[in-house]
PDB file of C-alpha atoms in Angstrom:
ATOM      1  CA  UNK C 166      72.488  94.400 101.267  1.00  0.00           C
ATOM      2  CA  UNK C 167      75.876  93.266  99.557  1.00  0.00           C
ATOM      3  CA  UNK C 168      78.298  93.202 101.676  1.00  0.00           C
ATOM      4  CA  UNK C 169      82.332  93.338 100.905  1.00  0.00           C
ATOM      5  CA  UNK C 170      85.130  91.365 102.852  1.00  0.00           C
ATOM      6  CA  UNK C 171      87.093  93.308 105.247  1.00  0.00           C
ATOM      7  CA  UNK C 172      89.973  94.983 103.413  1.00  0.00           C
ATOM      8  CA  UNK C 173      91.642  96.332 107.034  1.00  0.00           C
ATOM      9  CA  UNK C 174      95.490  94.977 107.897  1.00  0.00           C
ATOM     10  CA  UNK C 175      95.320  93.001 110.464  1.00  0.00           C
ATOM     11  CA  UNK C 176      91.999  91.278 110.031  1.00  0.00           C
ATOM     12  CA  UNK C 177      92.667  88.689 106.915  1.00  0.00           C
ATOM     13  CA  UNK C 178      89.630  87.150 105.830  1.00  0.00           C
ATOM     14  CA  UNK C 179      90.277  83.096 105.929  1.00  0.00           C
ATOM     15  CA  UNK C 180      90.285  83.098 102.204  1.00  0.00           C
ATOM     16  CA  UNK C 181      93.022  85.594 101.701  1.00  0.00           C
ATOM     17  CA  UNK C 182      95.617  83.745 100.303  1.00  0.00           C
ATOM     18  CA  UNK C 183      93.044  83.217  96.604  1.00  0.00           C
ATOM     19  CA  UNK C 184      91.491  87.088  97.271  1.00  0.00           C
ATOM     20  CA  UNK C 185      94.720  88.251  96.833  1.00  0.00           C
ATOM     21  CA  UNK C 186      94.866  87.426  93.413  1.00  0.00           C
ATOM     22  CA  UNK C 187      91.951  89.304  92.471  1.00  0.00           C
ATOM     23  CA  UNK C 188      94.174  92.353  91.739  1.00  0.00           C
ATOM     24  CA  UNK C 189      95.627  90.617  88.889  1.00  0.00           C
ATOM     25  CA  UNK C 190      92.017  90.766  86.851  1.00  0.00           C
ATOM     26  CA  UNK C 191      92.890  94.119  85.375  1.00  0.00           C
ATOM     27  CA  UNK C 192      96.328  94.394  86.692  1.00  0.00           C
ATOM     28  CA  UNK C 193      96.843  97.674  84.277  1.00  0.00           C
ATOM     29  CA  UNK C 194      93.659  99.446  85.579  1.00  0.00           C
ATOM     30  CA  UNK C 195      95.470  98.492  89.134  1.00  0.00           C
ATOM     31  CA  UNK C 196      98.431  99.673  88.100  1.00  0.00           C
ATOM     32  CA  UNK C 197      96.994 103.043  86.601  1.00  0.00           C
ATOM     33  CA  UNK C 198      94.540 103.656  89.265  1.00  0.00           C
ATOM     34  CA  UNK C 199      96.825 103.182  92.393  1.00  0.00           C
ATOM     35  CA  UNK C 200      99.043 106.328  93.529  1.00  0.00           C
ATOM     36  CA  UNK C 201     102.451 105.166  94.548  1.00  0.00           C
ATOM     37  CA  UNK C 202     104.201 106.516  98.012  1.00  0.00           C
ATOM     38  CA  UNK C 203     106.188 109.183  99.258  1.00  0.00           C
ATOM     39  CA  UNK C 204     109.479 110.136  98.247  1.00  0.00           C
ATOM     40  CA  UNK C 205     110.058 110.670 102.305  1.00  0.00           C
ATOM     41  CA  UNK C 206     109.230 107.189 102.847  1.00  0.00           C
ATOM     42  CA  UNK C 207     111.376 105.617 100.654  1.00  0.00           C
ATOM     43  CA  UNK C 208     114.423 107.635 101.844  1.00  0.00           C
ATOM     44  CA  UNK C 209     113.614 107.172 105.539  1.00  0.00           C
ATOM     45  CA  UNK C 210     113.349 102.934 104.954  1.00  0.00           C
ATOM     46  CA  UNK C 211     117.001 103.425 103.280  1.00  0.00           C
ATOM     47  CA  UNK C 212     118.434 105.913 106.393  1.00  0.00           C
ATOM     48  CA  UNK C 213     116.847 103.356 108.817  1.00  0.00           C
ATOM     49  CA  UNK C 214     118.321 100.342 106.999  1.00  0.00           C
ATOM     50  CA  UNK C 215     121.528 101.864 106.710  1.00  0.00           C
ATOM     51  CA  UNK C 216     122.594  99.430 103.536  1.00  0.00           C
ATOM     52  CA  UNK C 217     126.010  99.207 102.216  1.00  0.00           C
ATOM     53  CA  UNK C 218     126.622 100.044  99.133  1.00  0.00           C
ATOM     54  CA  UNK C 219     124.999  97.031  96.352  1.00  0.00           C
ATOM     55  CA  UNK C 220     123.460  94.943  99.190  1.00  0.00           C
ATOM     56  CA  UNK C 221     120.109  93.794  97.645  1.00  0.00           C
ATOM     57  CA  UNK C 222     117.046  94.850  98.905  1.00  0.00           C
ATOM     58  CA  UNK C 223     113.999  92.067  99.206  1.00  0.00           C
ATOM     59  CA  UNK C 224     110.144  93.350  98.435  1.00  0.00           C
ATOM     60  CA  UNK C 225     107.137  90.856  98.971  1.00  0.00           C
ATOM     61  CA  UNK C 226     104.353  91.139  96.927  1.00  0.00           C
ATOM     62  CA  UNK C 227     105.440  94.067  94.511  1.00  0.00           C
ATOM     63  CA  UNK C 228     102.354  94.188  92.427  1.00  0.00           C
ATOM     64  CA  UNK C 229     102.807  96.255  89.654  1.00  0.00           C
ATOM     65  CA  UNK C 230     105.738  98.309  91.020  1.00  0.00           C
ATOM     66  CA  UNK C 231     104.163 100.706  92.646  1.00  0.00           C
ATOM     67  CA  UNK C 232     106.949 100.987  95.586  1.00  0.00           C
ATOM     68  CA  UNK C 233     109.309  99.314  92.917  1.00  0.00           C
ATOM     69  CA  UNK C 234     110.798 101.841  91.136  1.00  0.00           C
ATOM     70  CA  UNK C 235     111.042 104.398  94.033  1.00  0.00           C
ATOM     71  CA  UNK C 236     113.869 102.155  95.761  1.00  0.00           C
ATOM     72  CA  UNK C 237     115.253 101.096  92.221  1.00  0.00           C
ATOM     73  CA  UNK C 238     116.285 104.981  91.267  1.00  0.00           C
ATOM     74  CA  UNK C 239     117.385 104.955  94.482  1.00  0.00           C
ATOM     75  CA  UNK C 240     120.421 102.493  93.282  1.00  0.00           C
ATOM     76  CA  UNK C 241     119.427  99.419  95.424  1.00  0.00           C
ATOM     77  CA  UNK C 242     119.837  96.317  93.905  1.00  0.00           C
ATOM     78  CA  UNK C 243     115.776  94.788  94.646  1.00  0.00           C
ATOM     79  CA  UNK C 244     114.783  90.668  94.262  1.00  0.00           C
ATOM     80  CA  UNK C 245     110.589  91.410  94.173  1.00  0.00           C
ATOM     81  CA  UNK C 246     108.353  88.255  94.978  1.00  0.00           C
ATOM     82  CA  UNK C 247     104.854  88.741  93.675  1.00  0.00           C
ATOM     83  CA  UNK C 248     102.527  85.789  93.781  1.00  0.00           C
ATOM     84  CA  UNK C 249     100.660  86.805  90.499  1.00  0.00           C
ATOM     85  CA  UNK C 250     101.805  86.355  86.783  1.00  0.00           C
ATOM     86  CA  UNK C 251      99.753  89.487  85.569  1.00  0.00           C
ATOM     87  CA  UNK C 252     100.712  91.595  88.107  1.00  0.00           C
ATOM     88  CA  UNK C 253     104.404  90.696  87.539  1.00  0.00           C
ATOM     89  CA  UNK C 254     103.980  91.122  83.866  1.00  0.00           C
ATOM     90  CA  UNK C 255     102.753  94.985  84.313  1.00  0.00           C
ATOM     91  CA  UNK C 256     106.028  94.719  86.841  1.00  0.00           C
ATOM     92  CA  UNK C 257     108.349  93.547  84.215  1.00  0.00           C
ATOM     93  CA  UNK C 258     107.356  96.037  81.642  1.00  0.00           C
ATOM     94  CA  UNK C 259     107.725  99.053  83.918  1.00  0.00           C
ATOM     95  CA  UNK C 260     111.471  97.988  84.794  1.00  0.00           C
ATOM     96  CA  UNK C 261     111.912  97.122  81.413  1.00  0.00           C
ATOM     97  CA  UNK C 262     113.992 100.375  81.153  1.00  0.00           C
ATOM     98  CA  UNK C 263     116.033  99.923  84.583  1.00  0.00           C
ATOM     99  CA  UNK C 264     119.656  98.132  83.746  1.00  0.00           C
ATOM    100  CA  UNK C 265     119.444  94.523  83.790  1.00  0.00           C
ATOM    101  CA  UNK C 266     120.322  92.973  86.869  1.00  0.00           C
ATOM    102  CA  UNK C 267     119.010  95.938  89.459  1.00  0.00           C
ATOM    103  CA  UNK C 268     115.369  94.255  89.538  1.00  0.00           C
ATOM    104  CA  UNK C 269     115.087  90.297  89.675  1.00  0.00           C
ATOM    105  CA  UNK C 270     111.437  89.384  90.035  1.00  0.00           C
ATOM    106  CA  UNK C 271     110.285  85.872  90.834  1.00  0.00           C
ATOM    107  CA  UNK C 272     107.067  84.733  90.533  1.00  0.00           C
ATOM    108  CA  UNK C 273     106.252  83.257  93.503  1.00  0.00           C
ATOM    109  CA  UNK C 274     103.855  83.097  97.308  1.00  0.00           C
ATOM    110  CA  UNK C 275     106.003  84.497  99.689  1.00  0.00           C
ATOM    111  CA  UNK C 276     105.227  81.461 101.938  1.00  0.00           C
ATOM    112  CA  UNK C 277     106.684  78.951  99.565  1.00  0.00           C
ATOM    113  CA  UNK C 278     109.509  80.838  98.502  1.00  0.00           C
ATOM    114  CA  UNK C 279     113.144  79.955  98.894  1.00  0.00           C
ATOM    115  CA  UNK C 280     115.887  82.888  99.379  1.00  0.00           C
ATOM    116  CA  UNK C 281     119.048  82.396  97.783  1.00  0.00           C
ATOM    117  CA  UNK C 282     120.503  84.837 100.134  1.00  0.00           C
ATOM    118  CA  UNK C 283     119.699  87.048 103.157  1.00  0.00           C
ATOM    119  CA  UNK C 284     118.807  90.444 102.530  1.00  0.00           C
ATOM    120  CA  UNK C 285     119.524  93.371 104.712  1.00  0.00           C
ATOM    121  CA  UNK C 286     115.827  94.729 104.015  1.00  0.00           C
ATOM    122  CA  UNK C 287     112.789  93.653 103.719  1.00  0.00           C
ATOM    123  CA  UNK C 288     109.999  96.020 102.497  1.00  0.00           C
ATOM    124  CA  UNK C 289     106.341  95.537 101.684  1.00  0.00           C
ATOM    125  CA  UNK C 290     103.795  98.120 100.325  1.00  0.00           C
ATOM    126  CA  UNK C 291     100.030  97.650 100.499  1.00  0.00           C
ATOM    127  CA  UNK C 292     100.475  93.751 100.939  1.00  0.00           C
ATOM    128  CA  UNK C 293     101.811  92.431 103.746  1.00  0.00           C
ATOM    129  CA  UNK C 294      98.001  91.541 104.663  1.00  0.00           C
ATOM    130  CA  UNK C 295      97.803  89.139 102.274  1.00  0.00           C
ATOM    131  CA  UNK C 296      99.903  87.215 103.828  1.00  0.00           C
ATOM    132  CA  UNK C 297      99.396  83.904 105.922  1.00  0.00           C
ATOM    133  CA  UNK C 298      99.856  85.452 109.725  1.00  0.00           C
ATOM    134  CA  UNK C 299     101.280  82.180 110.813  1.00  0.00           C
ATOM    135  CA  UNK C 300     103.996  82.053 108.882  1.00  0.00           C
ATOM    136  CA  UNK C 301     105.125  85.639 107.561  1.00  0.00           C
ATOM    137  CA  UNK C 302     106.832  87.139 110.555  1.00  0.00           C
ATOM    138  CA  UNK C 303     109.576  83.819 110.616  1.00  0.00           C
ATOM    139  CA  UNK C 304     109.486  84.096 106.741  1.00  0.00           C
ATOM    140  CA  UNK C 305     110.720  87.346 107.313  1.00  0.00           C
ATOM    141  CA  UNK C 306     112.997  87.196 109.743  1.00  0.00           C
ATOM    142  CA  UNK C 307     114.375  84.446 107.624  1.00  0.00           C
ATOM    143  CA  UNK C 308     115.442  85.950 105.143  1.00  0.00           C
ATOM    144  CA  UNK C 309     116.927  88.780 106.604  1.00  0.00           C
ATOM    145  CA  UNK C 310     120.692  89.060 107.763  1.00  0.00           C
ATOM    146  CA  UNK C 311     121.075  89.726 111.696  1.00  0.00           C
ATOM    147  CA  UNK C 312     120.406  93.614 112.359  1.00  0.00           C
ATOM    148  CA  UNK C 313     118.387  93.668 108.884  1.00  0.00           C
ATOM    149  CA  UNK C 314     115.666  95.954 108.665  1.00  0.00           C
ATOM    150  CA  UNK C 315     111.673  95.596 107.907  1.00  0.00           C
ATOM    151  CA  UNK C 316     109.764  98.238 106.404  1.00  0.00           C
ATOM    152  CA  UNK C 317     105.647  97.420 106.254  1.00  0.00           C
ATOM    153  CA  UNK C 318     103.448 100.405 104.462  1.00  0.00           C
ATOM    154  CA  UNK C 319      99.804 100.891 103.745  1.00  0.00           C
ATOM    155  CA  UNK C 320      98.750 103.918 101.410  1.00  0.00           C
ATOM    156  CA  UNK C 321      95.166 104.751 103.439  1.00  0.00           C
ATOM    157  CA  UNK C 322      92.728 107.208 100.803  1.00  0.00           C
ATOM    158  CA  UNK C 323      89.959 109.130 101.974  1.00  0.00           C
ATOM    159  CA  UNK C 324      87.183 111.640 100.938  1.00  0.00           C
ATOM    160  CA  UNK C 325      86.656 114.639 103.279  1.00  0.00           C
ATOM    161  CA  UNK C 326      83.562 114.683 105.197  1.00  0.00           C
ATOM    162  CA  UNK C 327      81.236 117.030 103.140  1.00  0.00           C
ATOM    163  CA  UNK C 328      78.407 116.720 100.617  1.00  0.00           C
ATOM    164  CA  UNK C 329      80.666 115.065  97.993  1.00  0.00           C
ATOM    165  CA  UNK C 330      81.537 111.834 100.922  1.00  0.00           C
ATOM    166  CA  UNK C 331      77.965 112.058 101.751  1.00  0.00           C
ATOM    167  CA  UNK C 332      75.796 111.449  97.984  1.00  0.00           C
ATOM    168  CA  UNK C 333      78.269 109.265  97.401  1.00  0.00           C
ATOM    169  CA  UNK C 334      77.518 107.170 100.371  1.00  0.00           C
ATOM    170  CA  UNK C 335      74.118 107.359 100.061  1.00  0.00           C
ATOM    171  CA  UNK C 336      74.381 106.101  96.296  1.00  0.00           C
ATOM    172  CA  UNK C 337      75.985 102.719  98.186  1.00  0.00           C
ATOM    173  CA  UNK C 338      72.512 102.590 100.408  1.00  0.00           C
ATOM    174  CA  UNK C 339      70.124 102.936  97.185  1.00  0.00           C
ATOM    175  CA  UNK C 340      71.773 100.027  95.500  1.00  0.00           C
ATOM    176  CA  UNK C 341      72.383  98.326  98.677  1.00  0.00           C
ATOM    177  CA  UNK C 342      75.902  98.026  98.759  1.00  0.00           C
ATOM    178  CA  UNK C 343      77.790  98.125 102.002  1.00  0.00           C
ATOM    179  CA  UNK C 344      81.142 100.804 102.215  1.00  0.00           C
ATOM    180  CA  UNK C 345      83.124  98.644 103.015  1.00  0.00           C
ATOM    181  CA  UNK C 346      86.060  99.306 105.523  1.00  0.00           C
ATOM    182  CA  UNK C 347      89.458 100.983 105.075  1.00  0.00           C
ATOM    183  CA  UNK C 348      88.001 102.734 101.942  1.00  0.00           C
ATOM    184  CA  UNK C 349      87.674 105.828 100.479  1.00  0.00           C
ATOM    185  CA  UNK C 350      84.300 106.241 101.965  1.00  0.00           C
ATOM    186  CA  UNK C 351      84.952 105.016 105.547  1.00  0.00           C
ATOM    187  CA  UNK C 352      84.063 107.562 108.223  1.00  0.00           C
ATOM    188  CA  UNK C 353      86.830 106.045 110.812  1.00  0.00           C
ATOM    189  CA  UNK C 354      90.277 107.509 111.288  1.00  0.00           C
ATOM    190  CA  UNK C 355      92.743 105.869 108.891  1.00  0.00           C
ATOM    191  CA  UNK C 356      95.366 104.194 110.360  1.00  0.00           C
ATOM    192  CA  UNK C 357      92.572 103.351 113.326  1.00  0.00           C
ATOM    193  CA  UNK C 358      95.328 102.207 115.558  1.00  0.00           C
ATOM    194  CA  UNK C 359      98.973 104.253 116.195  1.00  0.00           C
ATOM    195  CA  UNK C 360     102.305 102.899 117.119  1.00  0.00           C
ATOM    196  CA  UNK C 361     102.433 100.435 119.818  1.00  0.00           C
ATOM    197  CA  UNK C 362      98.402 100.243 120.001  1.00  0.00           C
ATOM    198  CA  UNK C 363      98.715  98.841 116.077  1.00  0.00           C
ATOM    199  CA  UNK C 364      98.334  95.103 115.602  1.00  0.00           C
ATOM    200  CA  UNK C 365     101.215  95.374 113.113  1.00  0.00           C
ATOM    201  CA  UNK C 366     103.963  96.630 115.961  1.00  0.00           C
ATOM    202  CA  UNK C 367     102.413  94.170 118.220  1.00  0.00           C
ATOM    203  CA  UNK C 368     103.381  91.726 116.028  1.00  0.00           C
ATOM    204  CA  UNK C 369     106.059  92.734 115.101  1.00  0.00           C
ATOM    205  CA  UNK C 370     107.679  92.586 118.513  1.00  0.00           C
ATOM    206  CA  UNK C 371     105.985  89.592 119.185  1.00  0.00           C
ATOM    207  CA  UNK C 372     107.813  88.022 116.658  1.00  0.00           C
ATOM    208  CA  UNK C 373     111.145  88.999 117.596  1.00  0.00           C
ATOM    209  CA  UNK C 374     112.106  92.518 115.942  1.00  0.00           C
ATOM    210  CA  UNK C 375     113.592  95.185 117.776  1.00  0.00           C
ATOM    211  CA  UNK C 376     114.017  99.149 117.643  1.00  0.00           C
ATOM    212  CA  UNK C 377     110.225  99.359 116.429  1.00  0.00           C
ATOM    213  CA  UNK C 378     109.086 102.091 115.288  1.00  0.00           C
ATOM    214  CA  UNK C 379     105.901 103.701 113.109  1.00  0.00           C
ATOM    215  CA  UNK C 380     105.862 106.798 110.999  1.00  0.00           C
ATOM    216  CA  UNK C 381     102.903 108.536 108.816  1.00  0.00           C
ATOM    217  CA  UNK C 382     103.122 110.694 106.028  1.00  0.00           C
ATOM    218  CA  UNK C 383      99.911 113.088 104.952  1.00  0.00           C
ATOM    219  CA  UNK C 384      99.563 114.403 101.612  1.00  0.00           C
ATOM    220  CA  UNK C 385      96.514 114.823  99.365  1.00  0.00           C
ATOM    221  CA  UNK C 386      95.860 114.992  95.461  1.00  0.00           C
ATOM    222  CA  UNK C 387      92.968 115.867  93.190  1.00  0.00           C
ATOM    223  CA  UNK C 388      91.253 113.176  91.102  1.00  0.00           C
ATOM    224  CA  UNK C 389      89.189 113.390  87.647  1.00  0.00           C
ATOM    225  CA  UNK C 390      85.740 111.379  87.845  1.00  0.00           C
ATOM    226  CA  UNK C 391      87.182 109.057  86.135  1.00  0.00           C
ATOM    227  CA  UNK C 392      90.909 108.331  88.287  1.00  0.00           C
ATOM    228  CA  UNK C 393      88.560 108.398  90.932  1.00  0.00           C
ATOM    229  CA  UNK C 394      85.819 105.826  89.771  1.00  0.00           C
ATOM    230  CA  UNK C 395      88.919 104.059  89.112  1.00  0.00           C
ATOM    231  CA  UNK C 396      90.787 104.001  92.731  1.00  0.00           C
ATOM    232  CA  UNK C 397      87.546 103.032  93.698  1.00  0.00           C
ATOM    233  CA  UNK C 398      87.097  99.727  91.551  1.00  0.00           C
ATOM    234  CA  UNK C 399      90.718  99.218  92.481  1.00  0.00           C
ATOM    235  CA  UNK C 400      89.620  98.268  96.032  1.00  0.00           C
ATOM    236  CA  UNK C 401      90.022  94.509  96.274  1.00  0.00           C
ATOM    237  CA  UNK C 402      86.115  94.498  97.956  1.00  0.00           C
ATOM    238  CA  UNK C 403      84.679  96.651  95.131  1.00  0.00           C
ATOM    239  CA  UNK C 404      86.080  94.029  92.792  1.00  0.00           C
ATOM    240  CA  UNK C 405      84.855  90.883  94.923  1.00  0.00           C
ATOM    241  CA  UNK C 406      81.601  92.405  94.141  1.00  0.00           C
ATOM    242  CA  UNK C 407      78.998  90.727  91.484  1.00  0.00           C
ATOM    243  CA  UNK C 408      79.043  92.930  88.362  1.00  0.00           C
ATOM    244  CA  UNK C 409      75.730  94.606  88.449  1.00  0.00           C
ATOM    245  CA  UNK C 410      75.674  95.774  91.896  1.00  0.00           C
ATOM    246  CA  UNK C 411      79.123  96.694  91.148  1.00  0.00           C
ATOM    247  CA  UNK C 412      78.273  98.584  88.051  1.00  0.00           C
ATOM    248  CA  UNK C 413      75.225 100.368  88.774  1.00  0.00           C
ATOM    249  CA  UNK C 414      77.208 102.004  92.081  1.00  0.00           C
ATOM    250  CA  UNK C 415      80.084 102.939  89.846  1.00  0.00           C
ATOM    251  CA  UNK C 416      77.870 104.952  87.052  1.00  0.00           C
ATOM    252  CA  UNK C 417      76.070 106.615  89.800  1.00  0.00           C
ATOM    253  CA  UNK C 418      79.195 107.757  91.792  1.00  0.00           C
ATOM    254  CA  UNK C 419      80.263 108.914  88.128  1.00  0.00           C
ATOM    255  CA  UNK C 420      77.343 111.236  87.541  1.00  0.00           C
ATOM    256  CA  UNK C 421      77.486 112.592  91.124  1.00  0.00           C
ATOM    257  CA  UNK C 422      81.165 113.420  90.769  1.00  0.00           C
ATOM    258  CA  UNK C 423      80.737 114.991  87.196  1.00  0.00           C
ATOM    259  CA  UNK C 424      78.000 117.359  89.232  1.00  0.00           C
ATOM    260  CA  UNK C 425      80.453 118.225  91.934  1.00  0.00           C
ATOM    261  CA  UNK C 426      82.798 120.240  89.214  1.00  0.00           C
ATOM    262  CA  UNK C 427      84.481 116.487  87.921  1.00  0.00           C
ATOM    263  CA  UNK C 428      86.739 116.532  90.632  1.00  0.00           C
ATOM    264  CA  UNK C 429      87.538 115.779  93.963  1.00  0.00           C
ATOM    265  CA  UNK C 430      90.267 115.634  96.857  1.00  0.00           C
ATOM    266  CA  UNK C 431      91.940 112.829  97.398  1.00  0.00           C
ATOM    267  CA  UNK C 432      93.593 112.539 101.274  1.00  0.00           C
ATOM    268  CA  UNK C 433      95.918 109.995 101.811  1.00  0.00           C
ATOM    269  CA  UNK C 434      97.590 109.007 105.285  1.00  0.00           C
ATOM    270  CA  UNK C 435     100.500 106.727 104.710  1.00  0.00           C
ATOM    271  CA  UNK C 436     101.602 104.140 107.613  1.00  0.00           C
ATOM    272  CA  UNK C 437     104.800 102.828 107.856  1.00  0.00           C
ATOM    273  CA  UNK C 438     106.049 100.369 110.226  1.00  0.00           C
ATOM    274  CA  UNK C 439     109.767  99.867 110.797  1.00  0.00           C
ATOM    275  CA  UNK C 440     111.760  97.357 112.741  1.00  0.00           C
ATOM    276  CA  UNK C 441     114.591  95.559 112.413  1.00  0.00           C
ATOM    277  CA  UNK C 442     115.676  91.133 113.576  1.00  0.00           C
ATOM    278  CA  UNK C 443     118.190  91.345 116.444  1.00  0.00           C
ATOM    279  CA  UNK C 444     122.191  91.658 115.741  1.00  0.00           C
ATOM    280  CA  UNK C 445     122.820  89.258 117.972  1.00  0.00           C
ATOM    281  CA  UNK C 446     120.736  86.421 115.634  1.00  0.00           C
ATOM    282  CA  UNK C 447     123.569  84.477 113.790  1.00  0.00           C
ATOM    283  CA  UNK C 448     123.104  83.394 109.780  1.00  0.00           C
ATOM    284  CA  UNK C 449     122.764  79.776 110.921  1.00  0.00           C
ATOM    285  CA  UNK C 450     120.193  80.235 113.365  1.00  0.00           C
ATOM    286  CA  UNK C 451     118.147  81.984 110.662  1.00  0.00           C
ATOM    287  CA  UNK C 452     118.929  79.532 107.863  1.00  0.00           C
ATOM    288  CA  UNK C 453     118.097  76.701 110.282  1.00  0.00           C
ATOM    289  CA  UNK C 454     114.414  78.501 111.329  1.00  0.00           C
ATOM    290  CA  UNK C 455     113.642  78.491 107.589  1.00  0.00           C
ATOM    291  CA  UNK C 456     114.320  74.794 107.147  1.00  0.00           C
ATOM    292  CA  UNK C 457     112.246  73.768 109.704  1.00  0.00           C
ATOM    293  CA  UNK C 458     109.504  75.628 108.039  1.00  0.00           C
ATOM    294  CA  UNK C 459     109.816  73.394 104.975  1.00  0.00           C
TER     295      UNK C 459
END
């Protein structure tokens, strides 16, 4: 049986900080593949940050844009950090058309990279996994300004129980491939853990931010054979696979799709976590935490 790393939040395999470059491989199929998030999500992280007008906006590990260009029409000025060149490139192209100065993206880990200024948010979509747990919560807190917010979100897809969820599932077992978890195909409630029982608002208060709080947002979308072969393969397990396993699961999924009509329903539950570093926290205090990180 070939199994797949564990793809959940909250449970970062030790060799996360190389997986997460895997993405980049085919950063366009990524990019193509992957839905982006709800317009409700992107206005609630601006009401609950409550910026002033041209204060700059900080997102960590941007990817391709995905949550990009949803806070850039918005008119917030954004500085995006993504570790990987080809995902920044597809980045860079898909701003090309936004006026210059309202995205600045630096190539760059999030753990090794210096802010020029404090932001008054901090947002991260699909990623904040990725990063090393022992130093992202300071990191964070960092480089915000006292009071500034943190918005953490995780698109999670699934397949209705039914036939469709089922051949395809059993196509994993003939080739023996595991599901792995936090997929399309896992049977477990997505997000498996709500509000204060999540790991992530644990943490987050563990760490020092206040006035936590965690919204979802359900909406659902119908998928070719092909988009969906394709969100599948966009799964950074699926892609940590060895090519013929991979392959030969793919092309079967295909043909059992194309039977089903060559289309299916898409659900997606959307987690956001929200929280914000204390007023009372002065700029020095923060500046002087980062330093002693480096």
């Amino acid at each position: 049986m070939v199994s797949m790393p564990n793809g959940i939040p909250g449970n970062e395999p030790t060799s996360a900080g190389s997986r997460r470059h895997i993405f980049g491989d085919d950063a366009d199929q990524y990019d193509t593949a992957r839905p982006g998030y709800p317009r409700q999500l992107v206005q609630d992280v601006l009401d609950f940050s409550a910026l002033a007008a041209h204060v700059p906006a900080l997102e960590v590990g941007a990817g391709t844009g995905k949550a990009t260009l949803g806070f850039a029409r918005s008119g917030v000025p954004l500085t995006c950090v993504e570790p990987d060149v080809r995902m920044a490139r597809v980045l860079r192209r898909r701003c090309a058309h936004l006026p210059d100065g309202d995205v600045t993206i630096e190539v760059a880990d999030f753990e090794a990279w210096h802010p020029r200024r404090r932001y008054g948010l901090l947002y991260c979509a699909q990623a904040w996994h990725w990063i090393d747990p022992a130093v992202r919560w300071a990191r964070a807190r960092c480089a915000l300004v006292p009071g500034g917010a943190i918005a953490l979100f995780w698109n999670h897809w699934f397949l209705p129980c039914g036939e469709l969820a089922d051949r395809l599932t059993a196509a994993h077992a003939r080739h023996g491939v595991e599901v792995p978890p936090d997929t399309l195909l896992d049977p477990r409630p997505r997000p498996a853990r709500r509000g204060p029982e999540a790991r992530q608002w644990r943490d987050m208060t563990a760490a020092g931010f206040v006035e936590p709080d965690h919204r979802l947002y359900a909406s659902a979308h119908e998928r070719s054979t092909s988009a969906l072969i394709d969100l599948f393969t966009s799964y950074g397990g699926y892609r940590a696979l060895p090519a013929g396993p991979r392959d030969r699961v793919m092309t079967e999924m295909a043909d059992i799709v194309a039977e089903h009509g060559g289309r299916a329903r898409v659900q997606v539950i959307t987690s956001l976590f929200l929280g914000r570093t204390p007023p009372t926290a002065t700029s020095s205090q923060a500046a002087g935490a980062w330093d002693r990180q480096h």
